[in-house]
CSV table of C-alpha atoms and ligand atoms in Angstrom, one decimal:
chain,number,residue,atom,x,y,z
A,531,MET,CA,22.7,-6.7,19.5
A,532,ALA,CA,20.6,-4.8,22.5
A,533,LYS,CA,16.9,-4.2,21.4
A,534,ILE,CA,15.9,-0.8,21.1
A,535,GLN,CA,13.8,0.4,24.3
A,536,MET,CA,10.5,2.2,24.3
A,537,LYS,CA,9.5,4.5,26.9
A,538,ASN,CA,5.7,4.2,26.5
A,539,ALA,CA,3.2,1.8,25.0
A,540,ILE,CA,1.4,2.0,21.9
A,541,ALA,CA,-2.4,0.8,21.2
A,542,GLU,CA,-2.0,-2.0,18.6
A,543,LEU,CA,-5.4,-3.0,17.0
A,544,ASP,CA,-5.3,-6.4,14.9
A,545,GLY,CA,-7.9,-7.0,12.2
A,546,ASP,CA,-9.0,-9.5,9.5
A,547,GLU,CA,-7.9,-11.8,6.7
A,548,MET,CA,-4.7,-11.1,4.5
A,549,THR,CA,-4.0,-8.1,6.2
A,550,ARG,CA,-3.9,-9.9,10.0
A,551,VAL,CA,-1.8,-12.5,8.3
A,552,LEU,CA,0.8,-10.0,7.1
A,553,TRP,CA,0.3,-8.0,10.5
A,554,ALA,CA,2.0,-11.0,12.5
A,555,VAL,CA,4.4,-11.4,9.8
A,556,ILE,CA,5.7,-7.6,10.0
A,557,LYS,CA,5.9,-8.0,14.0
A,558,GLU,CA,7.8,-11.0,13.8
A,559,LYS,CA,10.2,-10.1,11.0
A,560,LEU,CA,10.5,-6.3,11.5
A,561,ILE,CA,9.8,-5.1,14.7
A,562,ALA,CA,10.6,-7.8,17.4
A,563,PRO,CA,14.0,-8.9,16.6
A,564,PHE,CA,14.9,-4.9,16.6
A,565,VAL,CA,12.7,-3.3,19.3
A,566,ASP,CA,11.6,-4.3,22.8
A,567,LEU,CA,7.6,-3.6,22.0
A,568,LYS,CA,5.6,-2.2,24.4
A,569,ALA,CA,1.9,-2.4,23.1
A,570,GLU,CA,-1.5,-2.7,24.8
A,571,TYR,CA,-2.9,-5.4,21.8
A,572,PHE,CA,-6.6,-5.2,20.7
A,573,ASP,CA,-8.0,-8.0,18.7
A,574,LEU,CA,-10.5,-6.3,16.4
A,575,GLY,CA,-10.8,-9.2,14.0
A,576,LEU,CA,-14.4,-9.4,13.4
A,577,LYS,CA,-15.4,-12.6,15.6
A,578,ALA,CA,-13.7,-11.0,18.5
A,579,ARG,CA,-16.0,-7.6,17.7
A,580,ASP,CA,-19.1,-9.6,17.1
A,581,ASP,CA,-18.4,-12.0,20.3
A,582,SER,CA,-18.1,-8.7,22.6
A,583,ASP,CA,-20.8,-6.6,21.0
A,584,ASP,CA,-18.1,-4.1,20.1
A,585,ARG,CA,-16.9,-3.3,23.4
A,586,ILE,CA,-13.4,-3.9,22.2
A,587,THR,CA,-13.7,-1.3,19.6
A,588,TYR,CA,-14.6,1.2,22.3
A,589,GLU,CA,-12.0,-0.3,24.1
A,590,ALA,CA,-9.4,0.2,21.5
A,591,ALA,CA,-10.5,3.9,20.5
A,592,ARG,CA,-9.8,4.6,24.3
A,593,ALA,CA,-6.6,3.4,24.4
A,594,ILE,CA,-5.4,5.3,21.6
A,595,LYS,CA,-6.8,8.4,23.6
A,596,ARG,CA,-5.1,7.6,26.8
A,597,LEU,CA,-1.8,6.5,25.0
A,598,GLY,CA,-1.6,9.1,22.5
A,599,VAL,CA,-0.8,6.6,19.8
A,600,GLY,CA,-2.3,4.0,17.7
A,601,VAL,CA,-1.5,1.5,14.9
A,602,LYS,CA,-4.6,-0.4,13.0
A,603,CYS,CA,-4.9,-3.4,11.0
A,604,ALA,CA,-7.7,-3.4,8.4
A,605,THR,CA,-10.9,-4.7,9.6
A,606,ILE,CA,-13.8,-6.5,7.7
A,607,THR,CA,-17.0,-4.1,8.2
A,608,SER,CA,-19.8,-6.5,8.4
A,609,ASN,CA,-22.6,-6.9,5.6
A,610,ALA,CA,-25.0,-9.5,4.8
A,611,ALA,CA,-22.4,-12.1,3.3
A,612,ARG,CA,-20.1,-11.7,6.2
A,613,MET,CA,-23.0,-12.8,8.7
A,614,GLU,CA,-23.3,-15.6,7.2
A,615,GLU,CA,-19.4,-16.4,6.5
A,616,TYR,CA,-18.4,-15.5,10.2
A,617,LYS,CA,-22.0,-16.7,11.7
A,618,LEU,CA,-22.2,-13.3,13.3
A,619,LYS,CA,-24.8,-12.4,16.5
A,620,ALA,CA,-25.4,-9.1,14.5
A,621,LEU,CA,-24.0,-6.6,11.8
A,622,THR,CA,-21.4,-4.3,13.5
A,623,PRO,CA,-21.0,-0.8,12.7
A,624,SER,CA,-17.8,-0.1,10.7
A,625,PRO,CA,-14.9,-0.2,13.2
A,626,ASN,CA,-13.3,2.9,11.4
A,627,GLY,CA,-16.4,4.5,11.8
A,628,ILE,CA,-16.4,3.7,15.6
A,629,ILE,CA,-12.9,5.1,16.3
A,630,ARG,CA,-13.3,8.3,13.9
A,631,ALA,CA,-16.3,9.2,15.7
A,632,GLU,CA,-14.6,8.7,19.1
A,633,LEU,CA,-11.3,10.5,18.4
A,634,ASP,CA,-13.0,12.8,15.9
A,635,GLY,CA,-10.3,14.2,14.0
A,636,THR,CA,-8.9,14.5,10.1
A,637,VAL,CA,-7.3,11.3,8.3
A,638,PHE,CA,-4.3,12.5,6.2
A,639,ARG,CA,-3.3,10.2,3.4
A,640,LYS,CA,-0.6,10.7,1.1
A,641,PRO,CA,1.0,8.5,-1.6
A,642,ILE,CA,4.6,6.9,-0.8
A,643,PRO,CA,6.8,7.8,-3.6
A,644,VAL,CA,9.4,5.5,-5.4
A,645,LYS,CA,11.4,6.2,-8.6
A,646,ASN,CA,10.3,3.3,-10.6
A,647,ILE,CA,6.4,3.5,-10.0
A,648,LYS,CA,5.2,6.4,-11.8
A,649,ALA,CA,1.6,8.2,-11.1
A,650,THR,CA,-0.7,7.2,-13.9
A,651,VAL,CA,-1.7,10.7,-13.7
A,652,SER,CA,1.2,12.2,-15.7
A,653,CYS,CA,0.8,16.0,-14.6
A,654,TRP,CA,1.3,14.9,-10.8
A,655,GLU,CA,4.7,15.9,-10.1
A,656,LYS,CA,4.7,15.8,-6.5
A,657,PRO,CA,2.8,13.7,-4.0
A,658,LEU,CA,-1.0,14.8,-3.7
A,659,VAL,CA,-1.9,14.6,0.0
A,660,LEU,CA,-5.7,14.2,1.0
A,661,GLY,CA,-7.2,15.5,4.3
A,662,ARG,CA,-10.4,13.2,5.0
A,663,HIS,CA,-12.9,14.9,7.5
A,664,ALA,CA,-13.4,12.0,10.0
A,665,TYR,CA,-16.5,12.6,11.9
A,666,GLY,CA,-20.3,12.7,10.8
A,667,ASP,CA,-22.2,13.0,7.6
A,668,VAL,CA,-23.2,9.8,6.1
A,669,TYR,CA,-20.9,7.5,8.3
A,670,LYS,CA,-23.1,8.2,11.1
A,671,ASN,CA,-26.3,8.2,9.5
A,672,CYS,CA,-30.0,7.2,10.5
A,673,GLU,CA,-32.1,5.5,7.8
A,674,ILE,CA,-35.3,4.4,7.1
A,675,ALA,CA,-36.9,2.4,4.4
A,676,VAL,CA,-40.4,3.3,4.1
A,677,ASP,CA,-42.8,0.8,3.1
A,678,GLY,CA,-45.5,2.9,1.2
A,679,PRO,CA,-46.9,6.6,0.9
A,680,GLY,CA,-46.3,9.1,3.7
A,681,LYS,CA,-44.8,12.2,5.0
A,682,ALA,CA,-41.0,12.1,5.6
A,683,GLU,CA,-40.0,15.0,7.7
A,684,LEU,CA,-37.1,16.5,9.7
A,685,VAL,CA,-37.5,17.3,12.9
A,686,PHE,CA,-35.1,18.9,15.7
A,687,THR,CA,-36.3,19.1,19.2
A,688,ARG,CA,-33.9,21.6,21.4
A,689,ALA,CA,-32.7,21.3,24.8
A,690,ASP,CA,-35.9,23.2,25.9
A,691,GLY,CA,-38.4,21.2,24.1
A,692,THR,CA,-39.3,23.4,21.3
A,693,GLU,CA,-39.1,22.1,17.9
A,694,VAL,CA,-38.1,22.9,14.1
A,695,ARG,CA,-40.0,20.9,11.6
A,696,LYS,CA,-39.8,20.7,8.0
A,697,THR,CA,-41.1,18.4,5.3
A,698,ILE,CA,-38.4,16.7,3.4
A,699,MET,CA,-41.1,14.8,1.0
A,700,GLU,CA,-44.4,13.7,0.5
A,701,MET,CA,-43.8,10.2,-0.4
A,702,LYS,CA,-46.2,8.7,-2.8
A,703,GLY,CA,-44.6,5.4,-2.8
A,704,PRO,CA,-42.1,3.5,-0.9
A,705,GLY,CA,-38.7,4.4,-0.8
A,706,VAL,CA,-35.7,5.5,1.5
A,707,ILE,CA,-35.2,8.3,4.3
A,708,GLN,CA,-31.7,9.2,5.6
A,709,GLY,CA,-30.9,12.0,8.3
A,710,ILE,CA,-27.6,12.9,9.0
A,711,HIS,CA,-25.6,15.5,11.0
A,712,ASN,CA,-22.0,17.2,11.5
A,713,LEU,CA,-21.1,19.7,14.4
A,714,ASP,CA,-19.2,23.1,14.2
A,715,ALA,CA,-16.7,22.3,16.5
A,716,SER,CA,-15.9,19.2,14.7
A,717,ILE,CA,-15.8,21.2,11.1
A,718,ARG,CA,-13.7,23.7,12.7
A,719,SER,CA,-11.0,21.2,14.2
A,720,PHE,CA,-11.2,19.6,10.8
A,721,ALA,CA,-10.5,23.0,9.2
A,722,ARG,CA,-7.6,24.0,11.8
A,723,ALA,CA,-5.8,20.4,11.3
A,724,CYS,CA,-5.7,20.8,7.5
A,725,PHE,CA,-4.5,24.8,7.9
A,726,LEU,CA,-2.0,23.7,10.2
A,727,TYR,CA,-0.8,20.7,8.4
A,728,GLY,CA,-0.4,23.1,5.0
A,729,LEU,CA,1.6,25.4,7.4
A,730,SER,CA,3.8,22.5,8.5
A,731,GLU,CA,4.3,20.8,5.1
A,732,HIS,CA,4.5,24.2,3.4
A,733,VAL,CA,2.0,23.4,0.8
A,734,ASP,CA,-1.5,25.1,-0.3
A,735,VAL,CA,-4.8,24.0,1.0
A,736,TRP,CA,-7.5,23.3,-1.3
A,737,PHE,CA,-11.2,22.8,-0.2
A,738,ALA,CA,-14.2,21.9,-1.9
A,739,THR,CA,-17.9,21.2,-1.2
A,740,LYS,CA,-21.3,21.2,-2.8
A,741,ASP,CA,-22.6,24.3,-1.2
A,742,THR,CA,-24.3,25.4,-4.4
A,743,ILE,CA,-27.0,22.3,-3.9
A,744,SER,CA,-26.7,22.0,0.0
A,745,LYS,CA,-26.5,25.5,0.9
A,746,THR,CA,-27.2,25.4,4.8
A,747,TYR,CA,-25.3,21.8,5.3
A,748,ASP,CA,-22.2,22.1,3.0
A,749,GLY,CA,-22.6,26.0,3.0
A,750,ARG,CA,-21.6,25.4,6.7
A,751,PHE,CA,-18.6,23.7,6.0
A,752,LYS,CA,-17.3,26.7,3.5
A,753,GLU,CA,-18.2,29.3,6.1
A,754,ILE,CA,-16.2,27.7,9.3
A,755,PHE,CA,-13.5,27.2,6.5
A,756,GLN,CA,-13.1,30.8,5.5
A,757,GLN,CA,-14.0,32.2,9.4
A,758,THR,CA,-11.0,30.0,10.2
A,759,PHE,CA,-8.6,30.9,7.9
A,760,ASP,CA,-9.4,34.7,8.2
A,761,ALA,CA,-9.1,34.5,11.9
A,762,GLU,CA,-6.1,32.2,12.4
A,763,PHE,CA,-4.2,31.5,9.3
A,764,LYS,CA,-4.2,34.2,6.8
A,765,ASP,CA,-1.4,36.1,7.9
A,766,ARG,CA,0.5,33.0,8.6
A,767,PHE,CA,-0.4,31.5,5.0
A,768,GLU,CA,1.0,34.7,3.6
A,769,LYS,CA,4.2,35.0,5.2
A,770,ALA,CA,4.6,31.3,4.4
A,771,GLY,CA,3.8,32.0,0.7
A,772,VAL,CA,1.3,29.3,0.7
A,773,GLU,CA,-2.4,29.7,-0.4
A,774,TYR,CA,-5.9,28.6,0.7
A,775,PHE,CA,-8.6,27.8,-2.2
A,776,TYR,CA,-12.1,27.2,-2.3
A,777,THR,CA,-14.1,25.8,-5.1
A,778,LEU,CA,-16.7,23.5,-6.0
A,779,ILE,CA,-16.4,19.6,-5.5
A,780,ASP,CA,-16.9,18.9,-9.2
A,781,ASP,CA,-14.5,21.7,-10.3
A,782,ALA,CA,-11.8,20.5,-7.7
A,783,VAL,CA,-12.0,17.1,-9.3
A,784,ALA,CA,-11.3,18.6,-12.7
A,785,ARG,CA,-8.4,20.7,-11.7
A,786,VAL,CA,-6.9,18.3,-9.5
A,787,MET,CA,-6.5,16.2,-12.6
A,788,GLN,CA,-4.6,18.7,-14.4
A,789,SER,CA,-2.7,19.8,-11.8
A,790,LYS,CA,1.0,19.4,-10.6
A,791,GLY,CA,0.0,17.9,-7.4
A,792,GLY,CA,2.1,19.0,-4.1
A,793,PHE,CA,-0.8,20.4,-2.3
A,794,LEU,CA,-3.3,19.1,0.6
A,795,TRP,CA,-6.8,18.3,-0.7
A,796,ALA,CA,-9.2,18.8,2.2
A,797,CYS,CA,-12.4,16.8,1.7
A,798,LYS,CA,-15.5,16.2,3.5
A,799,ASN,CA,-15.8,12.6,4.9
A,800,TYR,CA,-17.4,10.8,1.9
A,801,ASP,CA,-15.3,12.6,-0.6
A,802,GLY,CA,-12.4,11.8,1.3
A,803,ASP,CA,-13.1,8.5,1.3
A,804,VAL,CA,-13.9,7.8,-2.7
A,805,MET,CA,-10.9,10.3,-3.8
A,806,SER,CA,-8.3,9.0,-1.3
A,807,ASP,CA,-8.6,5.6,-3.4
A,808,MET,CA,-8.7,7.6,-6.9
A,809,VAL,CA,-5.5,9.7,-5.5
A,810,ALA,CA,-3.7,6.0,-4.3
A,811,SER,CA,-4.5,4.1,-7.2
A,812,ALA,CA,-3.6,6.7,-10.0
A,813,SER,CA,-0.5,7.4,-7.9
A,814,GLY,CA,0.6,3.6,-8.1
A,815,SER,CA,-1.1,1.3,-5.9
A,816,LEU,CA,-3.5,1.1,-2.5
A,817,ALA,CA,-0.8,0.0,-1.0
A,818,MET,CA,1.5,3.0,-1.8
A,819,MET,CA,-0.1,5.2,0.7
A,820,THR,CA,0.2,6.4,4.1
A,821,SER,CA,-3.0,6.9,6.4
A,822,VAL,CA,-3.0,8.8,9.6
A,823,LEU,CA,-5.8,10.0,11.7
A,824,VAL,CA,-5.0,13.2,13.8
A,825,SER,CA,-7.5,14.3,16.4
A,826,PRO,CA,-8.0,17.6,17.7
A,827,ASP,CA,-6.4,17.2,21.2
A,828,GLY,CA,-3.3,15.8,19.4
A,829,VAL,CA,-3.9,11.9,19.1
A,830,PHE,CA,-2.5,9.8,16.4
A,831,GLU,CA,-3.7,6.7,14.7
A,832,TYR,CA,-1.7,4.8,11.8
A,833,GLU,CA,-3.4,2.6,9.5
A,834,ALA,CA,-3.2,1.3,5.9
A,835,ALA,CA,-5.9,3.0,3.3
A,836,HIS,CA,-6.8,-0.2,1.9
A,837,GLY,CA,-9.0,-3.1,3.1
A,838,THR,CA,-8.4,-6.4,4.3
A,839,VAL,CA,-7.4,-7.8,0.6
A,840,GLN,CA,-10.0,-10.5,0.9
A,841,ARG,CA,-9.4,-12.0,-2.7
A,842,HIS,CA,-5.8,-12.7,-1.8
A,843,TYR,CA,-6.9,-14.1,1.8
A,844,TYR,CA,-8.8,-16.9,0.1
A,845,LYS,CA,-5.8,-17.7,-2.1
A,846,TYR,CA,-3.8,-17.8,1.2
A,847,LEU,CA,-6.2,-20.2,3.0
A,848,LYS,CA,-5.9,-22.8,-0.4
A,849,GLY,CA,-1.8,-22.9,0.5
A,850,GLU,CA,-0.8,-20.0,-1.8
A,851,LYS,CA,1.8,-17.6,-0.8
A,852,THR,CA,0.6,-14.4,-2.1
A,853,SER,CA,1.9,-11.3,-3.8
A,854,THR,CA,0.1,-9.1,-1.3
A,855,ASN,CA,2.1,-5.7,-0.9
A,856,PRO,CA,2.4,-4.8,3.2
A,857,VAL,CA,4.0,-1.4,2.3
A,858,ALA,CA,1.0,0.3,3.7
A,859,LEU,CA,0.8,-1.8,6.9
A,860,ILE,CA,4.9,-1.4,7.3
A,861,PHE,CA,4.5,2.3,7.2
A,862,ALA,CA,1.7,2.0,9.5
A,863,TRP,CA,3.9,0.6,12.2
A,864,THR,CA,6.8,2.7,11.4
A,865,GLY,CA,4.6,5.8,11.7
A,866,ALA,CA,3.2,4.8,15.0
A,867,LEU,CA,6.6,3.9,16.3
A,868,ALA,CA,8.0,7.2,15.0
A,869,LYS,CA,5.4,9.6,16.5
A,870,ARG,CA,6.0,7.3,19.9
A,871,ALA,CA,9.6,8.4,19.6
A,872,GLU,CA,8.7,12.1,18.9
A,873,LEU,CA,6.5,12.3,21.8
A,874,ASP,CA,8.8,10.4,24.3
A,875,GLY,CA,12.1,11.8,23.0
A,876,THR,CA,13.6,8.5,22.2
A,877,PRO,CA,16.1,9.2,19.2
A,878,GLU,CA,17.1,5.5,18.5
A,879,LEU,CA,13.3,4.6,18.1
A,880,ALA,CA,12.9,7.3,15.6
A,881,ALA,CA,16.0,6.3,13.4
A,882,PHE,CA,14.8,2.6,13.6
A,883,ALA,CA,11.5,3.8,12.0
A,884,GLN,CA,13.3,5.8,9.3
A,885,ARG,CA,15.6,2.8,8.3
A,886,VAL,CA,12.7,0.5,8.2
A,887,GLU,CA,11.0,2.8,5.6
A,888,ARG,CA,14.0,3.6,4.0
A,889,GLU,CA,15.0,0.1,3.3
A,890,THR,CA,11.7,-0.8,2.2
A,891,LEU,CA,11.6,1.8,-0.6
A,892,ALA,CA,15.5,0.8,-1.5
A,893,LEU,CA,14.2,-2.8,-1.9
A,894,ILE,CA,11.7,-1.5,-4.6
A,895,GLU,CA,14.0,0.8,-6.3
A,896,SER,CA,16.6,-2.1,-6.6
A,897,GLY,CA,13.9,-3.6,-8.8
A,898,ALA,CA,12.5,-6.2,-6.2
A,899,MET,CA,8.9,-6.0,-5.3
A,900,THR,CA,5.5,-7.2,-5.3
A,901,GLY,CA,3.0,-8.3,-7.7
A,902,ASP,CA,1.1,-5.3,-7.9
A,903,LEU,CA,4.3,-3.1,-8.2
A,904,ALA,CA,5.6,-5.1,-10.7
A,905,LYS,CA,2.8,-4.5,-13.3
A,906,LEU,CA,3.6,-0.5,-12.9
A,907,ALA,CA,7.2,-0.7,-12.6
A,908,SER,CA,9.4,1.2,-15.2
A,909,PRO,CA,12.4,0.0,-15.3
A,910,LYS,CA,10.9,-3.5,-15.3
A,911,ALA,CA,11.0,-5.5,-12.0
A,912,THR,CA,13.6,-7.8,-11.6
A,913,GLU,CA,12.1,-9.8,-8.9
A,914,ILE,CA,8.6,-10.5,-8.3
A,915,LEU,CA,8.6,-11.6,-4.6
A,916,ASP,CA,5.9,-13.0,-2.3
A,917,SER,CA,4.9,-10.9,0.8
A,918,TRP,CA,6.7,-13.2,3.0
A,919,GLN,CA,10.3,-13.0,0.7
A,920,PHE,CA,9.5,-9.5,0.5
A,921,ILE,CA,9.5,-8.7,4.2
A,922,ASP,CA,12.6,-11.0,4.8
A,923,ARG,CA,14.3,-9.0,2.5
A,924,ILE,CA,13.7,-5.9,4.2
A,925,ALA,CA,14.8,-7.5,7.3
A,926,GLU,CA,17.9,-8.2,6.0
A,927,ARG,CA,18.5,-4.9,4.7
A,928,VAL,CA,17.4,-3.4,8.3
A,929,ALA,CA,19.9,-6.1,10.1
A,930,ALA,CA,22.5,-5.1,7.8
A,931,GLY,CA,22.7,-1.3,8.1
A,932,ALA,CA,21.8,-1.7,12.0
B,678,NAP,P1,-9.3,-4.1,-0.3
B,678,NAP,O1,-9.1,-5.0,0.5
B,678,NAP,O2,-8.7,-3.0,-0.4
B,678,NAP,O3,-8.9,-5.2,-1.7
B,678,NAP,C1,-9.3,-4.7,-3.4
B,678,NAP,C2,-8.4,-4.8,-4.3
B,678,NAP,O4,-7.4,-4.0,-4.2
B,678,NAP,C3,-7.8,-6.4,-3.9
B,678,NAP,O5,-8.4,-7.6,-4.2
B,678,NAP,C4,-6.5,-6.1,-5.0
B,678,NAP,O6,-6.6,-6.3,-6.2
B,678,NAP,C5,-6.3,-5.1,-4.5
B,678,NAP,N1,-5.2,-4.5,-3.3
B,678,NAP,C6,-5.4,-3.9,-2.0
B,678,NAP,N2,-4.7,-3.9,-1.0
B,678,NAP,C7,-3.6,-4.6,-1.8
B,678,NAP,C8,-2.3,-4.9,-1.4
B,678,NAP,N3,-2.0,-4.4,0.2
B,678,NAP,N4,-1.6,-5.3,-2.1
B,678,NAP,C9,-1.9,-5.9,-3.6
B,678,NAP,N5,-3.1,-5.4,-3.7
B,678,NAP,C10,-4.1,-4.8,-2.8
B,678,NAP,O7,-10.9,-4.0,-0.7
B,678,NAP,P2,-12.0,-5.0,-0.5
B,678,NAP,O8,-11.4,-6.6,-0.9
B,678,NAP,O9,-13.1,-4.6,-1.4
B,678,NAP,O10,-12.5,-5.1,0.9
B,678,NAP,C11,-12.2,-6.5,1.7
B,678,NAP,C12,-12.5,-5.9,3.1
B,678,NAP,O11,-11.8,-4.9,3.6
B,678,NAP,C13,-13.8,-5.6,3.2
B,678,NAP,O12,-14.8,-6.6,4.1
B,678,NAP,C14,-14.0,-4.3,3.7
B,678,NAP,O13,-15.1,-4.1,4.5
B,678,NAP,C15,-12.7,-4.0,4.3
B,678,NAP,N6,-12.4,-2.5,4.4
B,678,NAP,C16,-11.6,-2.2,5.4
B,678,NAP,C17,-10.9,-1.0,5.4
B,678,NAP,C18,-10.1,-0.6,6.8
B,678,NAP,O14,-10.1,-1.3,7.9
B,678,NAP,N7,-9.3,0.6,6.5
B,678,NAP,C19,-10.8,-0.4,4.5
B,678,NAP,C20,-11.5,-0.7,2.9
B,678,NAP,C21,-12.1,-2.2,3.2
B,678,NAP,P3,-6.6,-7.8,-7.1
B,678,NAP,O15,-7.5,-8.5,-6.2
B,678,NAP,O16,-6.7,-7.3,-8.2
B,678,NAP,O17,-4.9,-8.1,-6.9
B,679,MG,MG1,-12.6,3.3,1.7
């Protein structure tokens, strides 16, 4: 059988630990036999990032921008323990943080529903989609640990040299200080991306901040969302029969837990980090969720929402075949290939991506799945597969239907 040809390449960003192991298996078993893959490869494994002083991460981000589509494996964000484990030169910043800051934009995370896994929040009838702002706030912070009494100030020096200065705290003893920022342009493109998503998917859009406490910072988010909505989307939303709803973040959390789902929940960067894991695990598993970064200039980066699954990797290193769920990694690949197909006008590639997704879900719905899902499945799983068996079985189904 002739392999499917690609017109243009995608940027491929390899990662760490268990997800790196599965990445190679997915490429070998699910992609290479069917598609003549065109990809520019970047090794974002922790050692390679450290060796290159993160040059590789910036190169990869630029390649995603140039090619328009990227697919990324999960990567380790280094900390003191990793520094020791990997004998690093320095603590490297989060690669996701770097890439998101380079691309700007919004991360959309959507649960992957299967019939035999019910959401643990029983009132959620439809998938709840999360839109996470991917720029700034605590992810691009500046911190100081102070060793004794002193005055902490917030200073802004304008381009013309004049200053705005405010006292944060007269500190009576040691403590910590943090400075964060965001940009109107980034908030506006976040708002626009969320409203466009609402229109294209025909769902309501919810947004929440803590503007009662953070009147200036969070207040700005609220204001820009409302301005953007009134200026560009009000009429279109009315026509489409969908709504924009703003509330406080704590109220939003309470309402989400009693909702039927089926809307887009727009979250600031940190809220989105925390809430997307809650939504994912309440919808079944962290591995049953798609994640895509959409930049304001129409660049797409597909990834898994979970981490490198370190605990499983250590078992793998001892020779165990783990039952790590590769669905989010598979869907990162199919998402990227489908977007490439859409941009290039290659329907064969689009059909292939769809087929892989369909066969992955059909396999799970037939009762064969990885251990994490077997704990939740109803009716009970008929077979619990390790990751290698699971991927082989999908490949067999795809080949049979090809
Ligand atoms: P994690 O990799 O998300 O795994 C946490 C736990 O969730 C696992 O131990 C496992 O539970 C379960 N799990 C996650 N993904 C799974 C899958 N595909 N199949 C089955 N179970 C799954 O988080 P972590 O272990 O806290 O973090 C490991 C590394 O990932 C860290 O170095 C962190 O920096 C990095 N990280 C990267 C990203 C990213 O690149 N996008 C995101 C988050 C974290 P059980 O052990 O109970 O089976
Ligand atoms: Mg996270």
